[in-house]
PDB file of C-alpha atoms and ligand atoms in Angstrom:
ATOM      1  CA  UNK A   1    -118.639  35.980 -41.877  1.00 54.00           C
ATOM      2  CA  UNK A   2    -118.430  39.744 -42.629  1.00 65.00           C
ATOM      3  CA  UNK A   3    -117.190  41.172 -45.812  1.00 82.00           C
ATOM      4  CA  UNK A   4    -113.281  41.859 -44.313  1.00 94.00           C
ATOM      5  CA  UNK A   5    -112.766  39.001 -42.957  1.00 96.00           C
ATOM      6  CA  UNK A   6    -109.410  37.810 -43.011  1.00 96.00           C
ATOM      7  CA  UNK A   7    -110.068  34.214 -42.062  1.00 96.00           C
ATOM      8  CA  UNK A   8    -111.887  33.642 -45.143  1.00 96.00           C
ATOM      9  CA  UNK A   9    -111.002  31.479 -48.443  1.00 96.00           C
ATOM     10  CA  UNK A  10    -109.591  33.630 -50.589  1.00 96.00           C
ATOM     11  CA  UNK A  11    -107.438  35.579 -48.306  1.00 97.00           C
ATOM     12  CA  UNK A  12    -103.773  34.902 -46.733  1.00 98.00           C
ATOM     13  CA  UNK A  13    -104.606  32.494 -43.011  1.00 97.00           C
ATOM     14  CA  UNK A  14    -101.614  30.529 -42.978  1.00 98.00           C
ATOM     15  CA  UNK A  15    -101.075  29.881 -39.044  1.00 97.00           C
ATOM     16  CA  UNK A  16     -97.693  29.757 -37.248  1.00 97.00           C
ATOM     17  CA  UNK A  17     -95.915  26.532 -36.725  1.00 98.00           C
ATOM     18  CA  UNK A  18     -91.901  25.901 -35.723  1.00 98.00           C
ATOM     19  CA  UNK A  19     -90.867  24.912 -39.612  1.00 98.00           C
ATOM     20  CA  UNK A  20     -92.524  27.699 -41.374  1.00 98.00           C
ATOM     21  CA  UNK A  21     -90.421  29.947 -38.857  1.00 98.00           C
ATOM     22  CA  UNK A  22     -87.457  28.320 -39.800  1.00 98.00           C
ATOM     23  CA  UNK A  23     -88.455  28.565 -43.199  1.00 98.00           C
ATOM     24  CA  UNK A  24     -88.946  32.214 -42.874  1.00 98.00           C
ATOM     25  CA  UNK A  25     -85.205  32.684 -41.412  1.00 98.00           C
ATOM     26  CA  UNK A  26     -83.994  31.007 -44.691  1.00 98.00           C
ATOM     27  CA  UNK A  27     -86.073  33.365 -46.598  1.00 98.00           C
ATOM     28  CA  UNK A  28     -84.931  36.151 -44.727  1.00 98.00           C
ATOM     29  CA  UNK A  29     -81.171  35.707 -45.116  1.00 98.00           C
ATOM     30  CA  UNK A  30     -81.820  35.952 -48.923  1.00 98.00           C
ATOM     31  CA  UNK A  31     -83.573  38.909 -48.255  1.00 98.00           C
ATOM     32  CA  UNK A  32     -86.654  36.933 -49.389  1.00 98.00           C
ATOM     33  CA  UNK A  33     -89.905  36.721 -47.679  1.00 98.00           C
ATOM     34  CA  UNK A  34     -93.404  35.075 -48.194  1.00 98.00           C
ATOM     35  CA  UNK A  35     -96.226  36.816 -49.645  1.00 98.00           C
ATOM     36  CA  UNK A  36     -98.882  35.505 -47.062  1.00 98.00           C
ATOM     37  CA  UNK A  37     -96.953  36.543 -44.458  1.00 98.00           C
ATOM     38  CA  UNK A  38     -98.110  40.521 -45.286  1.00 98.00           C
ATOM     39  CA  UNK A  39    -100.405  39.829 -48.336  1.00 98.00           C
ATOM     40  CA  UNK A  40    -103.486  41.013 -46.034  1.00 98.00           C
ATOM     41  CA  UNK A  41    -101.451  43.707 -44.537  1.00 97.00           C
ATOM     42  CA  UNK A  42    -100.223  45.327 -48.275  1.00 97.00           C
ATOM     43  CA  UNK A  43    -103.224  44.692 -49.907  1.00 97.00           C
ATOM     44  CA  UNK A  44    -105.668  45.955 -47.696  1.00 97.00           C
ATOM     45  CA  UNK A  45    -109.458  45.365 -48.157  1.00 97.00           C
ATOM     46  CA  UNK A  46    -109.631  49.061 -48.287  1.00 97.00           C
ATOM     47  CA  UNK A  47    -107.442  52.138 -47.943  1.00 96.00           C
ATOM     48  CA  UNK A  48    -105.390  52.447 -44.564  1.00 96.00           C
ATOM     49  CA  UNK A  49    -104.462  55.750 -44.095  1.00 96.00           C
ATOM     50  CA  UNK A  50    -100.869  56.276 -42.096  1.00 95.00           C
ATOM     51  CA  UNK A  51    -102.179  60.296 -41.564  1.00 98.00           C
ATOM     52  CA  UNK A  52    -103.784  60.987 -38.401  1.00 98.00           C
ATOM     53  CA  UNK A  53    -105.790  64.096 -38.145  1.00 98.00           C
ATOM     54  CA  UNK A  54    -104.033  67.547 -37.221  1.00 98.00           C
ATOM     55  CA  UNK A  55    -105.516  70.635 -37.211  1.00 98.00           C
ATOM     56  CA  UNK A  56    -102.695  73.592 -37.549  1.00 98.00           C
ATOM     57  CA  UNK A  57    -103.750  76.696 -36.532  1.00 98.00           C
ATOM     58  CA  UNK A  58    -102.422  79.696 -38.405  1.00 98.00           C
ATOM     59  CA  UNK A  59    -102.937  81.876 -35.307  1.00 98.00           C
ATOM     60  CA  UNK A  60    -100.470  79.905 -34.020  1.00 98.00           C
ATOM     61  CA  UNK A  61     -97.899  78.650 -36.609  1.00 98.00           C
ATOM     62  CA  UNK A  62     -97.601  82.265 -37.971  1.00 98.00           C
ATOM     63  CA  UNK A  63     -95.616  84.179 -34.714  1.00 98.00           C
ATOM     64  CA  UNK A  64     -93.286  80.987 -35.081  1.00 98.00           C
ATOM     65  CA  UNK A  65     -93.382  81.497 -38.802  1.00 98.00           C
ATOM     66  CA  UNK A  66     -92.017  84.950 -37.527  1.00 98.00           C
ATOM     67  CA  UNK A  67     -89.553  83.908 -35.754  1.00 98.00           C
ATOM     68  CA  UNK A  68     -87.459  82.389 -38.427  1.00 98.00           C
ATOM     69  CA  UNK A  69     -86.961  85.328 -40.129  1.00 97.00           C
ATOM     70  CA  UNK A  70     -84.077  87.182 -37.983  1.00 97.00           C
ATOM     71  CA  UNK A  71     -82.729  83.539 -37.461  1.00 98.00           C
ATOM     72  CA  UNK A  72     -81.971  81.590 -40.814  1.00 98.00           C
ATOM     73  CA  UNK A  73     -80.692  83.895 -43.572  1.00 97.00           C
ATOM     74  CA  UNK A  74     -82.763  82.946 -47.522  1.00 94.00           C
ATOM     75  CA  UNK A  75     -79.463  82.292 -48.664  1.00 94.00           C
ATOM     76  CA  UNK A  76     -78.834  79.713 -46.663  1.00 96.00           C
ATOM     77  CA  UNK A  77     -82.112  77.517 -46.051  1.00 96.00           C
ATOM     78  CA  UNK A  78     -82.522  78.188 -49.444  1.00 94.00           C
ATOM     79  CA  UNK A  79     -86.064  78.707 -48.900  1.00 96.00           C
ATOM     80  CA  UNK A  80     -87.481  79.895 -45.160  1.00 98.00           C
ATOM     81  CA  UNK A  81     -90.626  77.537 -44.826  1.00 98.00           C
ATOM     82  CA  UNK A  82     -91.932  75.476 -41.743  1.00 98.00           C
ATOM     83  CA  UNK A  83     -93.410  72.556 -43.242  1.00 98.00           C
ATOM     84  CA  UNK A  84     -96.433  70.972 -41.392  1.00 98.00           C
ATOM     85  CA  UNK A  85     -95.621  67.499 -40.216  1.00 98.00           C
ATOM     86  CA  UNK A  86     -97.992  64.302 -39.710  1.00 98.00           C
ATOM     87  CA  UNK A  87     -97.235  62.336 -36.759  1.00 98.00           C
ATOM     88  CA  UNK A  88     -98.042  59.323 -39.059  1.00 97.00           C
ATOM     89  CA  UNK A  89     -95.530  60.677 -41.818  1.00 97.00           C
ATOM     90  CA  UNK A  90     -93.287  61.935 -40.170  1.00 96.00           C
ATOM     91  CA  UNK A  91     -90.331  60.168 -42.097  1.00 96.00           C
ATOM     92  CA  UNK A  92     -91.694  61.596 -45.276  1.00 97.00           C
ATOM     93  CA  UNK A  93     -92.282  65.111 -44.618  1.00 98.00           C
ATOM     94  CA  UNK A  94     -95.848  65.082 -45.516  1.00 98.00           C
ATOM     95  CA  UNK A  95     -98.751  67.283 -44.100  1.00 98.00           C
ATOM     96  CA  UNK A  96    -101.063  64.089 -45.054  1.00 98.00           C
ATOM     97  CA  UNK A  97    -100.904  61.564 -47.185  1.00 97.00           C
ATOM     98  CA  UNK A  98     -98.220  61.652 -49.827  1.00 97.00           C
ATOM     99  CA  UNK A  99     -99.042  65.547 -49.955  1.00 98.00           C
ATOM    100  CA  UNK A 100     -96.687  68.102 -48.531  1.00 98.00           C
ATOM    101  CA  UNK A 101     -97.274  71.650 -47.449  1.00 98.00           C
ATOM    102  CA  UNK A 102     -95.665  74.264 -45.694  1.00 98.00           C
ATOM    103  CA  UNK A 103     -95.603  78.276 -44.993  1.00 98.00           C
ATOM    104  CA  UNK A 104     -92.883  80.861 -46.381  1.00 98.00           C
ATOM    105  CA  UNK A 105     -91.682  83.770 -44.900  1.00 98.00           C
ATOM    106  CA  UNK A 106     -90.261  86.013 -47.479  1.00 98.00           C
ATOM    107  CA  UNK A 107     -88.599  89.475 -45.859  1.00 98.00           C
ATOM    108  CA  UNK A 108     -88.956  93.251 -46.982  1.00 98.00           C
ATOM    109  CA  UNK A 109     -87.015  92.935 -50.591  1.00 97.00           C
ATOM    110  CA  UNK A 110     -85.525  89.543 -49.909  1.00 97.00           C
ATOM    111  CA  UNK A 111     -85.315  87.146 -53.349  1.00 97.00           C
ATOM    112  CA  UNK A 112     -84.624  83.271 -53.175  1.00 96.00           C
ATOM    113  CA  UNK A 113     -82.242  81.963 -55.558  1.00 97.00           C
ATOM    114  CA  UNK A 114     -84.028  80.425 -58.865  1.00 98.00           C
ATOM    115  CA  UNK A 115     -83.929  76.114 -59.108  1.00 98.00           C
ATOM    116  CA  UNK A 116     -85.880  73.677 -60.305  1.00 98.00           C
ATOM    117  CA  UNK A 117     -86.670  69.882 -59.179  1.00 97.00           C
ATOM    118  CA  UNK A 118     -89.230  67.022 -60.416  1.00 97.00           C
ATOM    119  CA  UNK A 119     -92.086  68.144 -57.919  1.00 98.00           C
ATOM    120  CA  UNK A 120     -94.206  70.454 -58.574  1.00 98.00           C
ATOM    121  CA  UNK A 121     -95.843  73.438 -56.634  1.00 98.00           C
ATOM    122  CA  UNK A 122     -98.895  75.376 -55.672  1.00 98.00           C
ATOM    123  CA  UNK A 123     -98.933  79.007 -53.887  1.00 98.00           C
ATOM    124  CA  UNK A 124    -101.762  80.668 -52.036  1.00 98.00           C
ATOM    125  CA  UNK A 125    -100.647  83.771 -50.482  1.00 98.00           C
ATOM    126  CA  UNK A 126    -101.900  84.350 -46.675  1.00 98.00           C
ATOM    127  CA  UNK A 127    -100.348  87.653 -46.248  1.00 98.00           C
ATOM    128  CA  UNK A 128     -97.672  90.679 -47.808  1.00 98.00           C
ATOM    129  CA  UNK A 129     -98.292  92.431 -51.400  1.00 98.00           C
ATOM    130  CA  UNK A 130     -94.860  92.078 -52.157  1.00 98.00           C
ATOM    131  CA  UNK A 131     -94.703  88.644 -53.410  1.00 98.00           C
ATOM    132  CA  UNK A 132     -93.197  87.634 -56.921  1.00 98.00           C
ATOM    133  CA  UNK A 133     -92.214  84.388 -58.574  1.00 98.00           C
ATOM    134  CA  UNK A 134     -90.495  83.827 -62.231  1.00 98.00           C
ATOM    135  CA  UNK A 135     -91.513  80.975 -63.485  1.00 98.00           C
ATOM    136  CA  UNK A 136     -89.697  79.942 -66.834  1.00 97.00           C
ATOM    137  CA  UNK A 137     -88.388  83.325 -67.088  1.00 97.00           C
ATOM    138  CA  UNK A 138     -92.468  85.059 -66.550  1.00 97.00           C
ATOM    139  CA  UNK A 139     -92.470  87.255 -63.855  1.00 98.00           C
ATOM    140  CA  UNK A 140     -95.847  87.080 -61.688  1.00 98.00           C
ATOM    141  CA  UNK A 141     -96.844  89.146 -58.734  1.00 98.00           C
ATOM    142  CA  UNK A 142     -99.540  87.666 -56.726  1.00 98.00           C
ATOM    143  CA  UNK A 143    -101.200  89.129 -53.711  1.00 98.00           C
ATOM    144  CA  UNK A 144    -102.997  87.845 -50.710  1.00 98.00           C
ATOM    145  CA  UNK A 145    -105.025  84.826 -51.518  1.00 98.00           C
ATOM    146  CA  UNK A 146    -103.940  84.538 -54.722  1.00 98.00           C
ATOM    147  CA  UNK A 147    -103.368  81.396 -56.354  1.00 98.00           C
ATOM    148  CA  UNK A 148     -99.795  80.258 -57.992  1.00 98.00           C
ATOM    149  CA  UNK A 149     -98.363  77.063 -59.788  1.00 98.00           C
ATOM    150  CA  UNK A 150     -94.905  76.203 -60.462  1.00 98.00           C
ATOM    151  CA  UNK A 151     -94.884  72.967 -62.574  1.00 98.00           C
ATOM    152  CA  UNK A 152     -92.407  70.586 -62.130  1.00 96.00           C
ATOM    153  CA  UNK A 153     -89.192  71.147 -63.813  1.00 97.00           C
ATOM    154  CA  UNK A 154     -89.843  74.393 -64.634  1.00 98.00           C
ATOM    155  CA  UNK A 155     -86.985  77.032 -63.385  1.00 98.00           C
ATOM    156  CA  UNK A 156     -88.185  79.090 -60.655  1.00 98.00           C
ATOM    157  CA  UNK A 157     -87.677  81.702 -57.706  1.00 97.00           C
ATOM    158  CA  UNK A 158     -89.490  83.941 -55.621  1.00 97.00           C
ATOM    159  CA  UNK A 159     -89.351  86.649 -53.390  1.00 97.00           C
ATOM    160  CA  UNK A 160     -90.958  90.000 -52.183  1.00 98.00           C
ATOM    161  CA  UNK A 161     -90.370  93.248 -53.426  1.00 98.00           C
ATOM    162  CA  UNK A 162     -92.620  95.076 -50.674  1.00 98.00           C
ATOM    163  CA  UNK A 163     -90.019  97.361 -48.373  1.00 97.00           C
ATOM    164  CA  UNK A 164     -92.108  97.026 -45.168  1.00 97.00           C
ATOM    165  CA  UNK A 165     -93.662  94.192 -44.539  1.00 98.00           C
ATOM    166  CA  UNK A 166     -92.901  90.270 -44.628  1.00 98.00           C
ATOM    167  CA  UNK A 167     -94.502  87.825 -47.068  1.00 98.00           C
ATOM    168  CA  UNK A 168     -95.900  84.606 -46.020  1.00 98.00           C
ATOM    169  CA  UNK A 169     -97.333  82.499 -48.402  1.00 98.00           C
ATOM    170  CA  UNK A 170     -98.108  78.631 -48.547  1.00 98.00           C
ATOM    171  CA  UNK A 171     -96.528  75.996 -50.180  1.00 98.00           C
ATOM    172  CA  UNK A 172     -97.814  72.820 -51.392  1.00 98.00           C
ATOM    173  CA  UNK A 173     -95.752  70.090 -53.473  1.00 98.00           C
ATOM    174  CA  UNK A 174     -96.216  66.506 -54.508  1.00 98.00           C
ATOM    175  CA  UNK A 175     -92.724  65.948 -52.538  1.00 98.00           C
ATOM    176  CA  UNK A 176     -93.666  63.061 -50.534  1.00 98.00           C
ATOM    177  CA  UNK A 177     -95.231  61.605 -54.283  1.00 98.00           C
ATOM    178  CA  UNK A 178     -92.103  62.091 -56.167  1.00 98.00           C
ATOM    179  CA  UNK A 179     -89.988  60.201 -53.076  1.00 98.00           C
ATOM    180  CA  UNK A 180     -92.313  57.177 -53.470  1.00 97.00           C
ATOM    181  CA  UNK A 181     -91.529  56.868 -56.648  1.00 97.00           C
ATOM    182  CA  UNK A 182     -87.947  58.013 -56.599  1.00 98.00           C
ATOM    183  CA  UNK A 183     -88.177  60.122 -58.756  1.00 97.00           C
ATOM    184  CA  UNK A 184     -86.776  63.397 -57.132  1.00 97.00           C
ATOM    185  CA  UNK A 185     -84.452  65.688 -59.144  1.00 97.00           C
ATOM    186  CA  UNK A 186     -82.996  69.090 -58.326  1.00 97.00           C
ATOM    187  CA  UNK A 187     -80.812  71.512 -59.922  1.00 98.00           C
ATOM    188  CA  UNK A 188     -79.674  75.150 -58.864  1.00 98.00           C
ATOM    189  CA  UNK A 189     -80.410  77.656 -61.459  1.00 98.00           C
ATOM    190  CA  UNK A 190     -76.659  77.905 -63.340  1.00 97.00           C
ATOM    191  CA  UNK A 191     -77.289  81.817 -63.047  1.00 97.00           C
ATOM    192  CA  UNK A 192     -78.296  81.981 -59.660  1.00 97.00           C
ATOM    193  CA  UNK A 193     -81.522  84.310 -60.595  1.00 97.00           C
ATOM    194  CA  UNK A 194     -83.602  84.149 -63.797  1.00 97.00           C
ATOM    195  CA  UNK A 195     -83.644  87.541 -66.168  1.00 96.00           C
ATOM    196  CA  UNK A 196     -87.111  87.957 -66.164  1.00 96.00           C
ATOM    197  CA  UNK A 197     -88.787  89.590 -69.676  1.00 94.00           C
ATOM    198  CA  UNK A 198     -90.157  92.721 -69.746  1.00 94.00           C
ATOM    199  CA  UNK A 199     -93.618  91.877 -69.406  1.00 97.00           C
ATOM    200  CA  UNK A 200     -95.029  91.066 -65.801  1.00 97.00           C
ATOM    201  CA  UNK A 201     -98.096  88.480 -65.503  1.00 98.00           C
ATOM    202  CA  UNK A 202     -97.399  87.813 -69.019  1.00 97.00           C
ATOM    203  CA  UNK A 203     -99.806  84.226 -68.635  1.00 97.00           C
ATOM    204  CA  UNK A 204    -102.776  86.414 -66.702  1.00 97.00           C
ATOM    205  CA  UNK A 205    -102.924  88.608 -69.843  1.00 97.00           C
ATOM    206  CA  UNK A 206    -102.952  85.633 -72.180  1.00 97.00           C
ATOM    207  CA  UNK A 207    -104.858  83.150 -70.569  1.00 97.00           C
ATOM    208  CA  UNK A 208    -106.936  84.605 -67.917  1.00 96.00           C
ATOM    209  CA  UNK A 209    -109.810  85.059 -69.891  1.00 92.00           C
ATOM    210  CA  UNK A 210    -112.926  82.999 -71.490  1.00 91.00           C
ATOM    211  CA  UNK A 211    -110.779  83.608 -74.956  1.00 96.00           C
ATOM    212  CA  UNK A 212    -107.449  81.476 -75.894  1.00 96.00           C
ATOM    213  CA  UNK A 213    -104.693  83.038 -78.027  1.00 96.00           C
ATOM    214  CA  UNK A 214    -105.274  82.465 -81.318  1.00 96.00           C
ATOM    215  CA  UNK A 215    -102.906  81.717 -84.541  1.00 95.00           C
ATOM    216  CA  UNK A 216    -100.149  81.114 -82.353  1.00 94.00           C
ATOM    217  CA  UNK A 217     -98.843  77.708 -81.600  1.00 94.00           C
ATOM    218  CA  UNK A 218    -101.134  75.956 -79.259  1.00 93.00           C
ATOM    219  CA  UNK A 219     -99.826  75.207 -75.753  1.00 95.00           C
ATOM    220  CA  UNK A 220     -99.300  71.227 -75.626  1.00 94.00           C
ATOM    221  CA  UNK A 221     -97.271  70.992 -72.232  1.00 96.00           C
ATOM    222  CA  UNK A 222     -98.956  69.047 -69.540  1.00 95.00           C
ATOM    223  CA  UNK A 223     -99.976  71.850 -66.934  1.00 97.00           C
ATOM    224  CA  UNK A 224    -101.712  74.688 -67.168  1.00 98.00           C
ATOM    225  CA  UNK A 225    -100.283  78.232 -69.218  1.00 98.00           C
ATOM    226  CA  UNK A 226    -102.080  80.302 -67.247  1.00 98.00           C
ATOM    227  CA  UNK A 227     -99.628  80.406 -63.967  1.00 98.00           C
ATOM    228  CA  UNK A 228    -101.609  82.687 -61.584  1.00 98.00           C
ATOM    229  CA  UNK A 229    -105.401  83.214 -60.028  1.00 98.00           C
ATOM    230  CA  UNK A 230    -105.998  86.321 -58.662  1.00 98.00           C
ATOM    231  CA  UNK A 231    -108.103  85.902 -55.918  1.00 98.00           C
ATOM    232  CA  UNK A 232    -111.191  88.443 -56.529  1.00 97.00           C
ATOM    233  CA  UNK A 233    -112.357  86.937 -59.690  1.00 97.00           C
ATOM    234  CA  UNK A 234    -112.027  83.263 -58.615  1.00 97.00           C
ATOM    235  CA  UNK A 235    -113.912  84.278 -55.031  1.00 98.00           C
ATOM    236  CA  UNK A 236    -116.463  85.909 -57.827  1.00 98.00           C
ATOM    237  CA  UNK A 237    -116.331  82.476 -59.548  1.00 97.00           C
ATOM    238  CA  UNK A 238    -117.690  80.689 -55.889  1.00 98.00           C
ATOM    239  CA  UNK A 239    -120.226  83.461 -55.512  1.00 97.00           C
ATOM    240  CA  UNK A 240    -121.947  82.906 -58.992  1.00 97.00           C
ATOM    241  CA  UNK A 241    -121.692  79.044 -58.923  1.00 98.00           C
ATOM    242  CA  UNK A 242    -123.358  79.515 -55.156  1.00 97.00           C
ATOM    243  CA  UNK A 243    -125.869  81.344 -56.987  1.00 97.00           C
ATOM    244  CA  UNK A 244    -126.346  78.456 -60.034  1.00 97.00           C
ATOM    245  CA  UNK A 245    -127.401  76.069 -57.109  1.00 96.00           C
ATOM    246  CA  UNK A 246    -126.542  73.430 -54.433  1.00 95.00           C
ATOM    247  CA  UNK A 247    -122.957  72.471 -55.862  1.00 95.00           C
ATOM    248  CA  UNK A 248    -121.532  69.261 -55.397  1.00 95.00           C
ATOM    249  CA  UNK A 249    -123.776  66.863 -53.318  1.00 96.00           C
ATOM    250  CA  UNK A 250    -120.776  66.109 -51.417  1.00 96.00           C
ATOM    251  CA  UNK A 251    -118.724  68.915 -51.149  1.00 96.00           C
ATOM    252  CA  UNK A 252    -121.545  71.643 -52.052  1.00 97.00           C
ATOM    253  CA  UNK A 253    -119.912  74.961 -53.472  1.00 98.00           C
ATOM    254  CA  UNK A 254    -116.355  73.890 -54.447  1.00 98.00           C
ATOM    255  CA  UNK A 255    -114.450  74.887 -57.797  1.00 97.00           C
ATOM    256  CA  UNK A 256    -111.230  73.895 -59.405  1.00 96.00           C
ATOM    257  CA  UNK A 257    -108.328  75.626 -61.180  1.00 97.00           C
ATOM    258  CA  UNK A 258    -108.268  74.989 -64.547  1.00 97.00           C
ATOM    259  CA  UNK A 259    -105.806  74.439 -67.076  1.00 97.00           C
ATOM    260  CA  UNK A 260    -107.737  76.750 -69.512  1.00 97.00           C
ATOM    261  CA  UNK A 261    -106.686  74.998 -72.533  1.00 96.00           C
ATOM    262  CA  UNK A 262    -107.648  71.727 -71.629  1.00 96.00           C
ATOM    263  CA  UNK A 263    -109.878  72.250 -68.313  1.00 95.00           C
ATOM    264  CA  UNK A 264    -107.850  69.728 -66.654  1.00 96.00           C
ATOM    265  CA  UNK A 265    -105.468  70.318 -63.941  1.00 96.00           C
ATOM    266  CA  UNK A 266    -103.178  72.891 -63.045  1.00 97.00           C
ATOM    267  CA  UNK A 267    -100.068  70.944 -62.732  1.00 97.00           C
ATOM    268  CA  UNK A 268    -100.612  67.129 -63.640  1.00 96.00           C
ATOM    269  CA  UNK A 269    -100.147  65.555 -59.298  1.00 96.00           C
ATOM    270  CA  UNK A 270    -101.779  67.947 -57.383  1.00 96.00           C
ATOM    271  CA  UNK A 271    -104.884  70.497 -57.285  1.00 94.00           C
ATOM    272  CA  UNK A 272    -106.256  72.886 -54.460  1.00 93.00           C
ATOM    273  CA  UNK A 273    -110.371  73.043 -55.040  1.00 96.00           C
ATOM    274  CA  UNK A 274    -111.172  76.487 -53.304  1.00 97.00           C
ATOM    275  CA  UNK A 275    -114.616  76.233 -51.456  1.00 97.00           C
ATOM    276  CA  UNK A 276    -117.377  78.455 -50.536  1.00 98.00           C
ATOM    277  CA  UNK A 277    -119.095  77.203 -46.902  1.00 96.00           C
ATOM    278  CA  UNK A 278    -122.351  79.012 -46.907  1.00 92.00           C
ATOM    279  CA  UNK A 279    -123.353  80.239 -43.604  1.00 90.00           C
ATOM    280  CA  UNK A 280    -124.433  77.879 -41.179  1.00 88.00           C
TER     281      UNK A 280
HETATM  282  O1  LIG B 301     -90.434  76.931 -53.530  1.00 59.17           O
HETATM  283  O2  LIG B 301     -89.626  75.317 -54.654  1.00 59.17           O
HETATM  284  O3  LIG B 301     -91.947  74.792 -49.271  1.00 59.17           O
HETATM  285  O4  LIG B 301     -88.811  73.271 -53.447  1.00 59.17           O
HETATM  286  C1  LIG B 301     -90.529  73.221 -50.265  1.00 59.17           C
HETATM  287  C2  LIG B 301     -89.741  72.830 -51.320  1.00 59.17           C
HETATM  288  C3  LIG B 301     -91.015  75.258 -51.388  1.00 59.17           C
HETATM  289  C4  LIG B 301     -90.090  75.767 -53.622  1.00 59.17           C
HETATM  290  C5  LIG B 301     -91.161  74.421 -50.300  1.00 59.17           C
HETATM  291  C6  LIG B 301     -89.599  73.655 -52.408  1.00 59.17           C
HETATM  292  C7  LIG B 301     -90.244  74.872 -52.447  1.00 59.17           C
END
């Protein structure tokens, strides 16, 4: 007898007979149903993933990225992304798992209209120097490979203020998560755009540091302050921890970003762990 075996005492082995399928018809038409009929199935002996494995290659999702551009106008998608899909999740919209991701073409001087919904959202840039979010009314410019939240419920829009070239960044959202618990929420911004304040990367200068703020109220909300990671300091970050030693006996040199008030998580759902592969 091996450890999953379904046959065993203790798990669901009812067999078939002609009077438990008519029993299962009456239980049907009450939208009813017996447990042992799927208790193996929905409480698996160990995780079942529904994802299959994709690799996406940038090489060739960007020219299609492209491509939407000159064909659906920011104003009307809303937001220009194409959204990587999971044969096995098809239904949900997720890249894997209950995790969704896509990548966002913003044109030369184009802005996206300012919303905000129950999931919540991470940014790393791939390419442009134009790109901007506001995020609660904080402007933040971020670069390629920088790092970005935007925490659920928290009013937000983006766009690129470069007058040459496109932005595209990627995208990644709890989305599917939110669904499976239906809790999804969305409102358009009542003013369309946000009035951003005067000062730009307002939570960079504030937080960004080894130092908090000080005799000011302390940030209790449950993601991080600090909205943006510029990438040269967190790729220095990889480099001295590669330095410090083997890393993680699983994953080797990997870091997280850190709510820097509380060294948790970014955003409360979902994290993106930059890591260093060391050659070879
Ligand atoms: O920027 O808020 O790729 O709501 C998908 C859904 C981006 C966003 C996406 C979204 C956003």
């Amino acid at each position: 007898m091996n450890d999953y075996d379904d046959t065993r005492l203790g798990r669901a082995r009812v067999g078939d007979s002609p009077e438990l399928a008519a029993y299962y018809e009456e239980l049907a038409k009450q939208e009813a149903g017996a447990l042992w009929t799927v208790a193996n199935e929905i409480e698996p002996w160990y995780p079942q993933p529904r994802s299959v494995p994709v690799l996406w290659r940038y090489a060739d999702l960007a020219p299609l990225v492209r491509k939407a551009l000159p064909l659906v106008r920011a104003d009307d998608a809303g937001r220009r992304v194409v959204m990587l899909v999971n044969p096995g999740r098809r239904e949900l919209s997720a890249a894997v798992g209950l995790l969704y991701t896509g990548l966002q073409i913003m044109g030369p001087g184009e802005a996206m209209t300012a919303h905000r919904h129950q999931a919540a959202a991470l940014r790393f840039v791939h390419e442009g120097t134009g790109a901007w979010t506001i995020v609660d009314g904080q402007k933040l410019k971020v670069g390629p490979r920088d790092f970005a939240i935007t925490p659920n419920n928290t009013w937000h829009e983006h766009g690129n203020e470069a007058s040459d070239e496109p932005v595209i960044w990627q995208d990644g959202l709890d989305i599917p998560l939110v669904n499976a618990l239906d809790a999804g929420f969305y409102e358009v911004h009542p003013e369309l755009y946000q009035q951003p304040g005067t000062v730009v990367n307002s939570s960079l200068l504030s937080y960004a540091g080894t130092l908090l703020p000080y005799g000011v109220e302390k940030w209790s909300r449950p993601y991080s302050p600090l909205l943006g990671w510029p990438w040269e300091p967190s790729y220095e970050a990889l480099r001295r921890l590669a330095r410090a030693g083997e890393g993680s006996p699983y994953d080797g040199v990997i870091m997280e970003y850190a709510n820097p008030v509380t060294g948790g998580l970014v955003v409360p759902t979902i994290s993106a762990p930059p890591q260093l592969l060391r050659p070879g």
